[in-house]
Amino acid sequence: MRRTPLLAIVASLVLGGVVAQPAAQRADAAPATFVHPGVTVSKGQLDFTRSQVNAGAQPWKGAFDQMMASKYADLNRTPKPRATVECGSYSNPNYGCTDEREDAIAAYTDALAWYITRDERYAQKSIALMDAWSATIKDHTNSNAPLQTGWAGSSWPKAAEIIKYTYTGTWANSGRFATMLRNVYLPEIINGSNSNGNWELSMMEAALGISVFLEDKTSYDKAMAKFRTRTAAFVYLSSDGALPKTVPSQNLDTRDKIVNYWQGQSTFVTGLTQETCRDLTHTGYGISAISHVAETSRIQGQDLYGTDVGERLQQALGFQAKYELGTAVPSWLCGGTMHLGLGPVTEVGYNAMHNRLGHAMTNTQTLTQRNRPAGSNNLFVAWETLTHGDNPS
């Protein structure tokens, strides 16, 4: 029965002046209906990108040329699938780790190339890469298996979403590809990780993207819940209190344990991350995954940017960008020495927080523009000046 305005007012008063939203409208719940293509990049964003490239406008044309000149856009690329991908710490041993990640990035690259050029050879190449792996892979093993699965599993659904929902030809094995994501990838990542924060953030990025492609609301909700908890434990805000938030399963129940987990850093300031004092490269992995999940959720009709996720993303970008740009590191921070190398990870968060929401983000803006066109980190980030640079869609 339809609720009358009077009943709505009464309900609002009963709830203390807050009208309860249906679960599907919450920023941390799966949408009632999934949007496609809807993993990190939307159809509107793709259309904007295509129009800018075709007009020869910068920075998009330069970013497109960079992508097309890369090894990932090579139409002669030979996929290198294997039944078992074995990845140890820092990919040692490396049995298929690089091949898998780069074939997944290539599939996404080809999907973007298809959309922008409408040259069917790129769609068919993307499909060939996805088909080769879905016909072969059965498992990920060794200590880096969860992270490897997260990295490759972040790129695959981005490619698949574009091909399945925009390519006008046929993809006969799309069902087999979905089965691969459901049976080989999702079980390895959906339960999370108690390792450094970048692991679980990348894993939840992959889990969320896979959930969108599979239209799996249960997995989407599970991944989002873990993501929200981990994001709050990865980026510190002064409003968190004297100590950073923690992930309950890690049992970081004393100050000493927390300081040790935060790479020995004992002074906590807004924007600091759990891995800042390790190095900015791994910090960048985490920041990138946060931005990708927030962007996917926005496309799916929610708004994580309006929650603490957006605040943490904005502050983490600004804090890291300042030191990446050369600001002297004070003695209380990381012992006065910071390992730089943030990577091509600022475009998505900068576009959302600065261009859409109007936050100044001066340091992030300087770094983002200096690094254009942002390429690939050869793990799970690729071509974000092209897809998200100053993209209003």
PDB file of C-alpha atoms in Angstrom, residues 72-216:
ATOM      1  CA  TYR A  72      48.436  -3.559 -23.958  1.00  0.00           C
ATOM      2  CA  ALA A  73      46.748  -2.344 -27.161  1.00  0.00           C
ATOM      3  CA  ASP A  74      48.801  -4.609 -29.422  1.00  0.00           C
ATOM      4  CA  LEU A  75      46.414  -6.597 -31.607  1.00  0.00           C
ATOM      5  CA  ASN A  76      49.131  -9.230 -32.017  1.00  0.00           C
ATOM      6  CA  ARG A  77      49.266  -9.927 -28.279  1.00  0.00           C
ATOM      7  CA  THR A  78      49.272 -13.637 -27.472  1.00  0.00           C
ATOM      8  CA  PRO A  79      47.399 -14.511 -24.245  1.00  0.00           C
ATOM      9  CA  LYS A  80      49.322 -16.661 -21.789  1.00  0.00           C
ATOM     10  CA  PRO A  81      46.737 -18.392 -19.602  1.00  0.00           C
ATOM     11  CA  ARG A  82      47.606 -21.202 -17.236  1.00  0.00           C
ATOM     12  CA  ALA A  83      45.507 -23.488 -15.080  1.00  0.00           C
ATOM     13  CA  THR A  84      47.280 -22.547 -11.844  1.00  0.00           C
ATOM     14  CA  VAL A  85      48.758 -19.093 -11.263  1.00  0.00           C
ATOM     15  CA  GLU A  86      51.332 -19.328  -8.477  1.00  0.00           C
ATOM     16  CA  CYS A  87      52.500 -16.099  -6.859  1.00  0.00           C
ATOM     17  CA  GLY A  88      54.743 -15.896  -3.835  1.00  0.00           C
ATOM     18  CA  SER A  89      55.675 -12.769  -1.892  1.00  0.00           C
ATOM     19  CA  TYR A  90      56.573  -9.943  -4.287  1.00  0.00           C
ATOM     20  CA  SER A  91      55.593 -12.383  -7.078  1.00  0.00           C
ATOM     21  CA  ASN A  92      58.453 -14.761  -6.309  1.00  0.00           C
ATOM     22  CA  PRO A  93      57.866 -17.335  -7.639  1.00  0.00           C
ATOM     23  CA  ASN A  94      56.110 -15.773 -10.608  1.00  0.00           C
ATOM     24  CA  TYR A  95      54.264 -18.512 -12.449  1.00  0.00           C
ATOM     25  CA  GLY A  96      51.745 -16.625 -14.530  1.00  0.00           C
ATOM     26  CA  CYS A  97      51.394 -13.640 -12.179  1.00  0.00           C
ATOM     27  CA  THR A  98      52.617 -10.967 -14.590  1.00  0.00           C
ATOM     28  CA  ASP A  99      50.953 -12.693 -17.545  1.00  0.00           C
ATOM     29  CA  GLU A 100      47.568 -12.784 -15.841  1.00  0.00           C
ATOM     30  CA  ARG A 101      47.620  -9.196 -14.629  1.00  0.00           C
ATOM     31  CA  GLU A 102      48.820  -7.863 -17.958  1.00  0.00           C
ATOM     32  CA  ASP A 103      46.405  -9.916 -20.032  1.00  0.00           C
ATOM     33  CA  ALA A 104      43.590  -8.553 -17.851  1.00  0.00           C
ATOM     34  CA  ILE A 105      44.815  -4.977 -18.334  1.00  0.00           C
ATOM     35  CA  ALA A 106      45.114  -5.668 -22.064  1.00  0.00           C
ATOM     36  CA  ALA A 107      41.525  -6.908 -22.181  1.00  0.00           C
ATOM     37  CA  TYR A 108      40.409  -3.664 -20.529  1.00  0.00           C
ATOM     38  CA  THR A 109      42.657  -1.600 -22.810  1.00  0.00           C
ATOM     39  CA  ASP A 110      41.186  -3.272 -25.879  1.00  0.00           C
ATOM     40  CA  ALA A 111      37.672  -2.716 -24.557  1.00  0.00           C
ATOM     41  CA  LEU A 112      38.382   1.002 -24.190  1.00  0.00           C
ATOM     42  CA  ALA A 113      39.972   1.065 -27.640  1.00  0.00           C
ATOM     43  CA  TRP A 114      36.877  -0.600 -29.083  1.00  0.00           C
ATOM     44  CA  TYR A 115      34.553   1.917 -27.466  1.00  0.00           C
ATOM     45  CA  ILE A 116      36.487   4.967 -28.583  1.00  0.00           C
ATOM     46  CA  THR A 117      37.391   3.839 -32.115  1.00  0.00           C
ATOM     47  CA  ARG A 118      34.509   1.433 -32.878  1.00  0.00           C
ATOM     48  CA  ASP A 119      37.115  -0.774 -34.513  1.00  0.00           C
ATOM     49  CA  GLU A 120      35.739  -4.275 -33.932  1.00  0.00           C
ATOM     50  CA  ARG A 121      39.200  -5.814 -33.946  1.00  0.00           C
ATOM     51  CA  TYR A 122      39.742  -4.420 -30.446  1.00  0.00           C
ATOM     52  CA  ALA A 123      36.493  -5.840 -29.106  1.00  0.00           C
ATOM     53  CA  GLN A 124      37.373  -9.193 -30.595  1.00  0.00           C
ATOM     54  CA  LYS A 125      40.872  -9.038 -29.094  1.00  0.00           C
ATOM     55  CA  SER A 126      39.444  -8.249 -25.671  1.00  0.00           C
ATOM     56  CA  ILE A 127      37.115 -11.217 -26.011  1.00  0.00           C
ATOM     57  CA  ALA A 128      39.975 -13.469 -27.139  1.00  0.00           C
ATOM     58  CA  LEU A 129      41.975 -12.596 -24.018  1.00  0.00           C
ATOM     59  CA  MET A 130      39.016 -13.153 -21.696  1.00  0.00           C
ATOM     60  CA  ASP A 131      38.124 -16.417 -23.444  1.00  0.00           C
ATOM     61  CA  ALA A 132      41.674 -17.750 -23.228  1.00  0.00           C
ATOM     62  CA  TRP A 133      41.737 -17.325 -19.468  1.00  0.00           C
ATOM     63  CA  SER A 134      38.170 -18.495 -18.818  1.00  0.00           C
ATOM     64  CA  ALA A 135      38.961 -21.706 -20.723  1.00  0.00           C
ATOM     65  CA  THR A 136      42.056 -22.426 -18.666  1.00  0.00           C
ATOM     66  CA  ILE A 137      42.450 -21.007 -15.155  1.00  0.00           C
ATOM     67  CA  LYS A 138      41.376 -23.079 -12.165  1.00  0.00           C
ATOM     68  CA  ASP A 139      43.243 -21.678  -9.158  1.00  0.00           C
ATOM     69  CA  HIS A 140      45.625 -19.155  -7.589  1.00  0.00           C
ATOM     70  CA  THR A 141      48.201 -20.511  -5.140  1.00  0.00           C
ATOM     71  CA  ASN A 142      51.050 -19.494  -2.803  1.00  0.00           C
ATOM     72  CA  SER A 143      51.211 -16.576  -0.368  1.00  0.00           C
ATOM     73  CA  ASN A 144      50.297 -13.763  -2.757  1.00  0.00           C
ATOM     74  CA  ALA A 145      47.268 -15.575  -4.172  1.00  0.00           C
ATOM     75  CA  PRO A 146      44.664 -13.266  -2.564  1.00  0.00           C
ATOM     76  CA  LEU A 147      46.417 -10.096  -3.729  1.00  0.00           C
ATOM     77  CA  GLN A 148      47.110 -11.459  -7.214  1.00  0.00           C
ATOM     78  CA  THR A 149      43.468 -12.459  -7.523  1.00  0.00           C
ATOM     79  CA  GLY A 150      42.449  -8.984  -6.406  1.00  0.00           C
ATOM     80  CA  TRP A 151      44.689  -7.245  -8.903  1.00  0.00           C
ATOM     81  CA  ALA A 152      43.699  -9.320 -11.937  1.00  0.00           C
ATOM     82  CA  GLY A 153      40.121  -9.500 -10.700  1.00  0.00           C
ATOM     83  CA  SER A 154      39.912  -5.712 -10.703  1.00  0.00           C
ATOM     84  CA  SER A 155      40.674  -5.458 -14.412  1.00  0.00           C
ATOM     85  CA  TRP A 156      38.654  -8.376 -15.796  1.00  0.00           C
ATOM     86  CA  PRO A 157      35.176  -7.049 -14.924  1.00  0.00           C
ATOM     87  CA  LYS A 158      36.025  -3.579 -16.250  1.00  0.00           C
ATOM     88  CA  ALA A 159      36.777  -5.165 -19.607  1.00  0.00           C
ATOM     89  CA  ALA A 160      33.807  -7.511 -19.475  1.00  0.00           C
ATOM     90  CA  GLU A 161      31.310  -4.774 -18.603  1.00  0.00           C
ATOM     91  CA  ILE A 162      32.282  -2.675 -21.621  1.00  0.00           C
ATOM     92  CA  ILE A 163      32.261  -5.611 -24.027  1.00  0.00           C
ATOM     93  CA  LYS A 164      29.077  -7.260 -22.797  1.00  0.00           C
ATOM     94  CA  TYR A 165      27.043  -4.071 -22.693  1.00  0.00           C
ATOM     95  CA  THR A 166      28.394  -2.009 -25.603  1.00  0.00           C
ATOM     96  CA  TYR A 167      29.829  -4.372 -28.228  1.00  0.00           C
ATOM     97  CA  THR A 168      27.315  -5.027 -30.971  1.00  0.00           C
ATOM     98  CA  GLY A 169      28.880  -8.323 -31.999  1.00  0.00           C
ATOM     99  CA  THR A 170      28.670 -11.611 -30.132  1.00  0.00           C
ATOM    100  CA  TRP A 171      30.566 -12.928 -27.122  1.00  0.00           C
ATOM    101  CA  ALA A 172      29.626 -16.589 -27.123  1.00  0.00           C
ATOM    102  CA  ASN A 173      31.648 -17.470 -24.020  1.00  0.00           C
ATOM    103  CA  SER A 174      30.514 -14.637 -21.751  1.00  0.00           C
ATOM    104  CA  GLY A 175      28.767 -17.197 -19.533  1.00  0.00           C
ATOM    105  CA  ARG A 176      31.983 -19.182 -19.126  1.00  0.00           C
ATOM    106  CA  PHE A 177      33.798 -15.969 -18.215  1.00  0.00           C
ATOM    107  CA  ALA A 178      31.173 -15.224 -15.562  1.00  0.00           C
ATOM    108  CA  THR A 179      31.624 -18.742 -14.186  1.00  0.00           C
ATOM    109  CA  MET A 180      35.379 -18.145 -13.975  1.00  0.00           C
ATOM    110  CA  LEU A 181      34.838 -14.971 -11.964  1.00  0.00           C
ATOM    111  CA  ARG A 182      32.347 -16.683  -9.679  1.00  0.00           C
ATOM    112  CA  ASN A 183      34.266 -19.909  -9.066  1.00  0.00           C
ATOM    113  CA  VAL A 184      37.963 -19.016  -9.396  1.00  0.00           C
ATOM    114  CA  TYR A 185      38.200 -15.354  -8.373  1.00  0.00           C
ATOM    115  CA  LEU A 186      35.428 -14.499  -5.952  1.00  0.00           C
ATOM    116  CA  PRO A 187      36.088 -17.255  -3.359  1.00  0.00           C
ATOM    117  CA  GLU A 188      39.752 -16.206  -3.108  1.00  0.00           C
ATOM    118  CA  ILE A 189      38.958 -12.580  -2.223  1.00  0.00           C
ATOM    119  CA  ILE A 190      35.472 -12.221  -0.746  1.00  0.00           C
ATOM    120  CA  ASN A 191      36.466 -13.129   2.818  1.00  0.00           C
ATOM    121  CA  GLY A 192      39.112 -10.419   2.976  1.00  0.00           C
ATOM    122  CA  SER A 193      42.615 -10.308   4.406  1.00  0.00           C
ATOM    123  CA  ASN A 194      44.371  -9.380   7.638  1.00  0.00           C
ATOM    124  CA  SER A 195      47.535  -8.346   5.795  1.00  0.00           C
ATOM    125  CA  ASN A 196      48.427  -4.713   5.035  1.00  0.00           C
ATOM    126  CA  GLY A 197      45.441  -2.598   4.109  1.00  0.00           C
ATOM    127  CA  ASN A 198      46.200  -2.339   0.392  1.00  0.00           C
ATOM    128  CA  TRP A 199      45.582  -6.099   0.113  1.00  0.00           C
ATOM    129  CA  GLU A 200      42.029  -6.058   1.383  1.00  0.00           C
ATOM    130  CA  LEU A 201      41.164  -2.817  -0.407  1.00  0.00           C
ATOM    131  CA  SER A 202      42.271  -4.261  -3.768  1.00  0.00           C
ATOM    132  CA  MET A 203      40.509  -7.520  -3.003  1.00  0.00           C
ATOM    133  CA  MET A 204      37.265  -5.706  -2.210  1.00  0.00           C
ATOM    134  CA  GLU A 205      37.603  -3.619  -5.367  1.00  0.00           C
ATOM    135  CA  ALA A 206      37.763  -6.845  -7.361  1.00  0.00           C
ATOM    136  CA  ALA A 207      34.957  -8.461  -5.380  1.00  0.00           C
ATOM    137  CA  LEU A 208      32.706  -5.464  -5.929  1.00  0.00           C
ATOM    138  CA  GLY A 209      33.425  -5.256  -9.647  1.00  0.00           C
ATOM    139  CA  ILE A 210      32.840  -8.978 -10.053  1.00  0.00           C
ATOM    140  CA  SER A 211      29.596  -8.661  -8.074  1.00  0.00           C
ATOM    141  CA  VAL A 212      28.372  -5.973 -10.458  1.00  0.00           C
ATOM    142  CA  PHE A 213      29.151  -8.108 -13.502  1.00  0.00           C
ATOM    143  CA  LEU A 214      27.484 -11.144 -11.916  1.00  0.00           C
ATOM    144  CA  GLU A 215      24.638  -9.015 -10.536  1.00  0.00           C
ATOM    145  CA  ASP A 216      25.320 -10.698  -7.193  1.00  0.00           C
TER     146      ASP A 216
END
